[in-house]
Short mmCIF file of C-alpha atoms in Angstrom, two decimals:
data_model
loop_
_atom_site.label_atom_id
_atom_site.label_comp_id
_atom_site.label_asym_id
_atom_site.label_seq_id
_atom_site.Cartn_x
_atom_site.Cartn_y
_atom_site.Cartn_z
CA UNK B 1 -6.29 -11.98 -23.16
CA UNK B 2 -4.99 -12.73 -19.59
CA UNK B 3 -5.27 -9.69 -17.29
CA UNK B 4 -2.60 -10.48 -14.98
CA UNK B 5 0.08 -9.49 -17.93
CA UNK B 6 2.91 -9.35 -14.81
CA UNK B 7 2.14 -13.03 -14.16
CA UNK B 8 4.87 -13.81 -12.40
CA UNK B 9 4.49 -10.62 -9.92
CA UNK B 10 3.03 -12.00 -6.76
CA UNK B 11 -0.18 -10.32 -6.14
CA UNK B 12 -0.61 -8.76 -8.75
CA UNK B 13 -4.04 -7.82 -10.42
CA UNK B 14 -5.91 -4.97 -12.55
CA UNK B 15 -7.85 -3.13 -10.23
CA UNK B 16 -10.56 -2.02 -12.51
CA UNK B 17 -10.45 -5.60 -13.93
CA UNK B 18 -11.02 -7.04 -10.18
CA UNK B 19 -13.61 -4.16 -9.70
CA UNK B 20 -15.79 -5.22 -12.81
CA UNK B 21 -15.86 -8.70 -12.28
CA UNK B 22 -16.80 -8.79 -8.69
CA UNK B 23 -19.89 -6.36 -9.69
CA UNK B 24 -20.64 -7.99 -12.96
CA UNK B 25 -20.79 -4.14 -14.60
CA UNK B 26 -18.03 -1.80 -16.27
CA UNK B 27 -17.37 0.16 -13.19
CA UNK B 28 -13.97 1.07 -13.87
CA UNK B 29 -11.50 1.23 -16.65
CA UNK B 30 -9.41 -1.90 -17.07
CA UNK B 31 -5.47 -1.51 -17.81
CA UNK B 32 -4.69 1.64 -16.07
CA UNK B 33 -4.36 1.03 -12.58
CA UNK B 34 -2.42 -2.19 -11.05
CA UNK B 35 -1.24 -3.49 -7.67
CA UNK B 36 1.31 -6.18 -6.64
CA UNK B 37 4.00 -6.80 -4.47
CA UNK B 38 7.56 -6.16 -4.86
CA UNK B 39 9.40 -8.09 -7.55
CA UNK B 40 11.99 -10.73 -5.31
CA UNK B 41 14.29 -10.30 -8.46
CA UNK B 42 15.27 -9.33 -11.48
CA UNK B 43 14.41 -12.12 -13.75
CA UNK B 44 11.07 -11.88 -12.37
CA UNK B 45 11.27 -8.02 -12.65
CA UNK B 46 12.15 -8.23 -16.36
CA UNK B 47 9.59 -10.58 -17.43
CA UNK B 48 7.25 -8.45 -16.09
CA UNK B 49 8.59 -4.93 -17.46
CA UNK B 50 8.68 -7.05 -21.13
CA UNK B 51 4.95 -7.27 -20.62
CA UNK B 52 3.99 -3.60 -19.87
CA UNK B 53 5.88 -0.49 -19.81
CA UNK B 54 4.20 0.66 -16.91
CA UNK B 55 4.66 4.08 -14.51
CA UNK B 56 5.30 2.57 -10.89
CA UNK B 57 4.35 4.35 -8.08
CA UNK B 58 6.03 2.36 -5.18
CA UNK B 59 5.02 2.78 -1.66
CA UNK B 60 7.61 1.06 -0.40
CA UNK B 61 8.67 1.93 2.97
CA UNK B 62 9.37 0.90 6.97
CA UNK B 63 10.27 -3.12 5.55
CA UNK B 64 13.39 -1.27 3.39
CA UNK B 65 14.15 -0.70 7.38
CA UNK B 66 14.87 -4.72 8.10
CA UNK B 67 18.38 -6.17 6.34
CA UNK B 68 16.54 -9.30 5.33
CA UNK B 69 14.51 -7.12 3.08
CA UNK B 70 16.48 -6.31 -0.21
CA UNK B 71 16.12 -3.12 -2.05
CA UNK B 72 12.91 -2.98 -4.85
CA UNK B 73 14.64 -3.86 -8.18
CA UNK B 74 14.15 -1.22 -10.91
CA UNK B 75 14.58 -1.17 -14.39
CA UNK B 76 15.81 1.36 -17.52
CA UNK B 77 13.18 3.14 -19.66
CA UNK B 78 10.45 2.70 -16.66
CA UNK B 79 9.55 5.73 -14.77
CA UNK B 80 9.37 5.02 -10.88
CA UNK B 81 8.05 7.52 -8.13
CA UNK B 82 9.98 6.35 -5.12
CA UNK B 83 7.21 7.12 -2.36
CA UNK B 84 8.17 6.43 1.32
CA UNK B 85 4.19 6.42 2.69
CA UNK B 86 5.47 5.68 5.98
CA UNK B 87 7.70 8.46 6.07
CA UNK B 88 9.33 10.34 8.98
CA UNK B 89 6.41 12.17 10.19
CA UNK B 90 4.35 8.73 10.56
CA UNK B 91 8.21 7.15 12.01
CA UNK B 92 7.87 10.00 14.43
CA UNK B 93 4.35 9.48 15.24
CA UNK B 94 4.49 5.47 16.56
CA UNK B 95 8.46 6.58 18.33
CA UNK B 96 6.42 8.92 20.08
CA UNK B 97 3.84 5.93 21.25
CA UNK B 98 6.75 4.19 23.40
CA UNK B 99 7.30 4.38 26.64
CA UNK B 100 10.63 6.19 27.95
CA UNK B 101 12.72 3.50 28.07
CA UNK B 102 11.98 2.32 24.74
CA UNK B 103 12.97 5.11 23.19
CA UNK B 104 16.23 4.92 24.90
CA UNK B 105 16.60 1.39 23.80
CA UNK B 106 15.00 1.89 20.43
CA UNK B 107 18.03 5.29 19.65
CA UNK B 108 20.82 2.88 21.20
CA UNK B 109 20.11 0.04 19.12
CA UNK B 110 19.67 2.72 15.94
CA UNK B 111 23.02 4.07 16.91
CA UNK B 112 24.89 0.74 17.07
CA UNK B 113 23.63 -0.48 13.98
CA UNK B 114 20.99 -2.86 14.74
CA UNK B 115 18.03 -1.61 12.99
CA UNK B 116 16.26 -5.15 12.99
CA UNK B 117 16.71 -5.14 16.46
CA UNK B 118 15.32 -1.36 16.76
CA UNK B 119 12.26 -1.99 14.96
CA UNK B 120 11.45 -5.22 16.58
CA UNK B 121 11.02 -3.03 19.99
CA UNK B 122 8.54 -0.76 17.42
CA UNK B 123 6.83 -3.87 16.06
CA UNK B 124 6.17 -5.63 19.83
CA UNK B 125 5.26 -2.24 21.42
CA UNK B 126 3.23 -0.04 18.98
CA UNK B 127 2.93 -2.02 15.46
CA UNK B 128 1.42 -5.03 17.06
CA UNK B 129 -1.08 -3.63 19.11
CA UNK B 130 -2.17 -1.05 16.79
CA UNK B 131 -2.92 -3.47 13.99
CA UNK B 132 -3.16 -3.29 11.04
CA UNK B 133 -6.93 -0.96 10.62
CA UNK B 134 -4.55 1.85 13.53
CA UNK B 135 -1.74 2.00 11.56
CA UNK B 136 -3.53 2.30 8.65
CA UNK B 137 -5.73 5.17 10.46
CA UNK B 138 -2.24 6.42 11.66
CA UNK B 139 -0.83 6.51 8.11
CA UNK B 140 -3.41 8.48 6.73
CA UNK B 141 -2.72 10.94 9.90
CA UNK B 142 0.83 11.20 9.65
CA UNK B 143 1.67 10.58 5.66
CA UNK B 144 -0.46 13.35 3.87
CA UNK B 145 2.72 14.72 1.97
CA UNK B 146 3.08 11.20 1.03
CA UNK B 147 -0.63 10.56 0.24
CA UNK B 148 -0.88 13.68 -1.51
CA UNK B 149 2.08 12.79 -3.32
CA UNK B 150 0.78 10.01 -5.19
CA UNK B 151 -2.51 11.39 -5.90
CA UNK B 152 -0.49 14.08 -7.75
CA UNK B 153 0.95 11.27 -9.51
CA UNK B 154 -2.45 9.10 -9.86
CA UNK B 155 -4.03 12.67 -11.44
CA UNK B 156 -1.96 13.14 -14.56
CA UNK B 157 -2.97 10.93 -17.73
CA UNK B 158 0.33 10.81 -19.41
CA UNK B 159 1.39 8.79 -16.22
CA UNK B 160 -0.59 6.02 -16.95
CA UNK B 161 -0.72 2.84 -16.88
CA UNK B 162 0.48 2.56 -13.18
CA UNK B 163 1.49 -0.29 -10.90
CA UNK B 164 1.08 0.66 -7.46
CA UNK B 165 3.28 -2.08 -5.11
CA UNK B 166 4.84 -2.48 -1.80
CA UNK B 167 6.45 -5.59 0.36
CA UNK B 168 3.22 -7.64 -0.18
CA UNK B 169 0.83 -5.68 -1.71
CA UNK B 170 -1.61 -6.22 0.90
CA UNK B 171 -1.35 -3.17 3.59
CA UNK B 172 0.31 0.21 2.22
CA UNK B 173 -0.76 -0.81 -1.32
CA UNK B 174 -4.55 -1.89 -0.24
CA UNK B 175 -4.72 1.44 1.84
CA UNK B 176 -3.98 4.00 -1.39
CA UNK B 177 -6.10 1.24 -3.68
CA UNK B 178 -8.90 2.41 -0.90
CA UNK B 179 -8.60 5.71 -1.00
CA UNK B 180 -8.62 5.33 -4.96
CA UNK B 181 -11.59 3.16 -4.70
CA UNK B 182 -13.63 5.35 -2.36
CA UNK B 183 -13.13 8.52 -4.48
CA UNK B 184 -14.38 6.62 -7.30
CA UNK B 185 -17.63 5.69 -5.73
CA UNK B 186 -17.15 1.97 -5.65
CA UNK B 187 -19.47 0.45 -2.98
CA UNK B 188 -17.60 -0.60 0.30
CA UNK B 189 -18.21 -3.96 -0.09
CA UNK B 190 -16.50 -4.06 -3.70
CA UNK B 191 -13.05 -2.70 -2.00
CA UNK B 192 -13.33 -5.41 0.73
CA UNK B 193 -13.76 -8.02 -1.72
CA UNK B 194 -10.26 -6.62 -3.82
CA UNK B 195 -7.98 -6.32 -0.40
CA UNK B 196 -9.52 -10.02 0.60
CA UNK B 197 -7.79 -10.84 -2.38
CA UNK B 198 -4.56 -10.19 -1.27
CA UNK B 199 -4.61 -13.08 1.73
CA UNK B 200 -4.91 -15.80 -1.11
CA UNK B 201 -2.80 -14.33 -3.45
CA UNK B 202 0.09 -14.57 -0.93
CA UNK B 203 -0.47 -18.03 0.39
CA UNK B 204 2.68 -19.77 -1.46
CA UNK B 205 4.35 -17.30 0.37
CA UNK B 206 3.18 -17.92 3.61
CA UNK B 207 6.13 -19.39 5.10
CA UNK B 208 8.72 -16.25 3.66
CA UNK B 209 6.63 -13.55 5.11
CA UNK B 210 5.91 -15.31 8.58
CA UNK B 211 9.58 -15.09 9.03
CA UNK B 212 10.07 -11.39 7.70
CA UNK B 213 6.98 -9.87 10.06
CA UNK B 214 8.43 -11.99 13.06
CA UNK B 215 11.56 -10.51 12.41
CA UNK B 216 10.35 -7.18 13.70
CA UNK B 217 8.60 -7.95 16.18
CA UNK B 218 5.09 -8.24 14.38
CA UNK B 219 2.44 -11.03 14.84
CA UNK B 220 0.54 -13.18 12.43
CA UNK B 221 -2.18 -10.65 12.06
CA UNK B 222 0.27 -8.84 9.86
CA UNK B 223 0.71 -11.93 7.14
CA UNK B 224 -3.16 -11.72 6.37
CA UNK B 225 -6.19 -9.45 5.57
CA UNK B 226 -8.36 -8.13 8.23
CA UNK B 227 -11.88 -8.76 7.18
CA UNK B 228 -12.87 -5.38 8.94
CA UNK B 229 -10.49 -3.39 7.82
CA UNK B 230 -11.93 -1.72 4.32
CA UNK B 231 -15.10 -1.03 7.25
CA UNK B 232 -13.06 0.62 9.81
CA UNK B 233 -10.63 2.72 7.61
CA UNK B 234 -13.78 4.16 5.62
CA UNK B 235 -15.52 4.60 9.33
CA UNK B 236 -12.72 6.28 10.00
CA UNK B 237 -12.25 8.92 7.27
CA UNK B 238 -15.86 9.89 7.49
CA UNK B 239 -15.80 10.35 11.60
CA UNK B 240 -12.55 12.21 11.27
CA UNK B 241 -12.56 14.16 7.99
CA UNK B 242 -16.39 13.90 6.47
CA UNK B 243 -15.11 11.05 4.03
CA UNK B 244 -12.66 10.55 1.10
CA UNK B 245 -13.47 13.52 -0.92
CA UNK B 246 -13.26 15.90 2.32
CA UNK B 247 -9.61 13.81 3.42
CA UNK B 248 -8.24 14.57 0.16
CA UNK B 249 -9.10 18.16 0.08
CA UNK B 250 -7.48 18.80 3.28
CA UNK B 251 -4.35 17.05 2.05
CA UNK B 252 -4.70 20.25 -0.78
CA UNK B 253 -5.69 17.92 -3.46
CA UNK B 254 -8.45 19.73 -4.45
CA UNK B 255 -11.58 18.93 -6.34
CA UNK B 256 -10.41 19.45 -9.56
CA UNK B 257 -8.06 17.26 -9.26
CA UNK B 258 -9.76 14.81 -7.49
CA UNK B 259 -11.96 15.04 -10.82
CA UNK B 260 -9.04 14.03 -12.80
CA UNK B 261 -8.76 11.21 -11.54
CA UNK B 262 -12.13 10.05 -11.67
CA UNK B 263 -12.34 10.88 -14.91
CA UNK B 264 -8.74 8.68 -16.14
CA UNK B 265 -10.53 5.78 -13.81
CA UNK B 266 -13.99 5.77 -14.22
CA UNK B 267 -16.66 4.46 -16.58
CA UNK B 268 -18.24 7.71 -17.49
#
C-alpha cells in the first residue's frame, strides 16, 4: 500500500511513516499524522480528499498576505481548523523590528492597498535577515495562542487522522512537525532528516516559489531547508524554556495533555 495516499499533494508524507523508515524501528504510529503543502486547486484537492477523509489543521498564514497567493481550497464533509500561526502578535513583533521610516512606509502602502508592496519592505528588512531558524525562534515567541491552539487540536483522538499543511510545507508546517517530534522523543537527528525532506520534495516547483518569496522581498534561503535549523530551534527551546515539554507547559498545555498526545502518536 502506497503511503503517500494524497499523491498528488506536493510534499506530502506520513510523518510516522517517514519517522520509521529513517530509524529502521516502529517509532511512531503510521496514518495519523500528515504534512504537505497547500493544494494549488481543486482537482488536485479532490483527488486527494477521495483518498482520506482527513481533519486538517492548516497553518496557513503571512503568504494569504501576497495577491499572487490564492486562498487554501477546502472541501464539504472535511473538518478544517483555520490556524493563522503567524498571527497578529508575531505581525506585531517583526513591525516592531523596522526602523521609523519603515513603518511609515510599511502603514502607507497598507493603507493604499498595496499589501505586496508592504510586505516586501517586511521581507527585505526583518524576514530576510532573520532567516528562517529567527523567525522560527520568533514564531514560537510570539504565536503561543496559535501553538497552543493546535496542540489542543493534535490532543483529541476523535480528530484524527490529521494533515497538517501550509504554502510549502517546509517552514510553518516543519516547525509544529518539530515540536510534535520533540515531545515524542524522536532523536534530533530523525526530525532533521524529515524537514530535509521537504527541499527535494519541492524541487519541480522550484521555479513557482522563487518567484512567490521574491515577491516579498525574501531571498533564496527561503525556497530551501536550512540544514541547521532542526539544531538551532531545539537549542533554542532548551536555552529559553528548559525544552519542548517545559515550552508547552508554559503555553498552558499541560502534561496531561501533552500525554495525550504521545499516547495517539507513539509506539507504546
Amino acid at each position: 500500500m502506497s503511503k503517500n495516499g494524497f499523491g498528488e499533494l506536493s510534499n506530502f508524507r506520513d510523518v510516522g511513516y517517514s519517522i520509521n523508515q529513517y530509524t529502521g524501528t516502529a517509532v511512531l504510529r503510521e496514518e495519523r499524522l500528515f504534512r504537505s503543502a497547500r493544494a494549488r486547486n481543486m482537482t488536485e484537492h479532490i483527488n486527494a480528499a477521495k483518498k482520506r477523509n482527513a481533519a486538517v489543521a492548516s497553518s496557513a498564514a503571512i503568504p494569504q498576505s501576497s495577491d499572487s497567493i490564492t486562498e487554501p481550497v477546502k472541501l464539504p464533509n472535511v473538518t478544517y481548523h483555520t490556524i493563522n500561526l503567524n498571527g497578529g502578535a508575531f505581525e506585531r513583533a517583526l513591525l516592531w523590528k523596522l526602523s521609523w521610516s519603515n513603518i511609515g512606509r510599511v502603514c502607507y502602502r497598507m493603507a493604499a492597498g498595496y499589501r505586496n508592496e508592504a510586505i516586501s519592505i517586511l521581507g527585505q528588512n526583518v524576514m530576510s535577515p532573520r532567516g528562517l531558524t529567527g523567525l522560527a525562534c520568533d514564531t514560537l515567541t510570539h504565536s503561543t495562542a496559535e501553538i497552543r491552539a493546535v496542540f489542543d487540536i493534535l490532543s483529541t483522538a476523535s480528530n484524527y487522522p490529521i494533515l497538517i499543511h501550509c504554502t510549502q510545507g517546509k517552514d510553518r508546517t516543519g516547525l509544529l512537525v518539530l515540536l510534535v517530534l520533540a515531545l515524542l522523543d524522536v532523536d534530533e537527528r530523525s526530525i532533521s532528516y524529515d524537514y530535509a525532506r521537504s527541499e527535494k520534495e519541492l524541487l519541480p516547483e522550484l521555479e513557482e516559489r522563487m518567484r512567490e518569496i521574491k515577491s516579498i522581498g525574501l531571498t533564496e534561503e527561503f525556497a530551501g531547508c536550512p540544514p541547521d535549523f532542526v539544531p538551532k530551534v531545539m537549542a533554542f527551546l532548551r536555552e529559553s524554556y528548559g525544552g519542548v515539554e517545559a515550552y508547552l507547559s508554559q503555553l498552558g498545555f499541560d502534561e496531561e495533555a501533552q500525554q495525550r498526545v504521545v499516547k495517539i502518536l507513539h509506539c507504546q
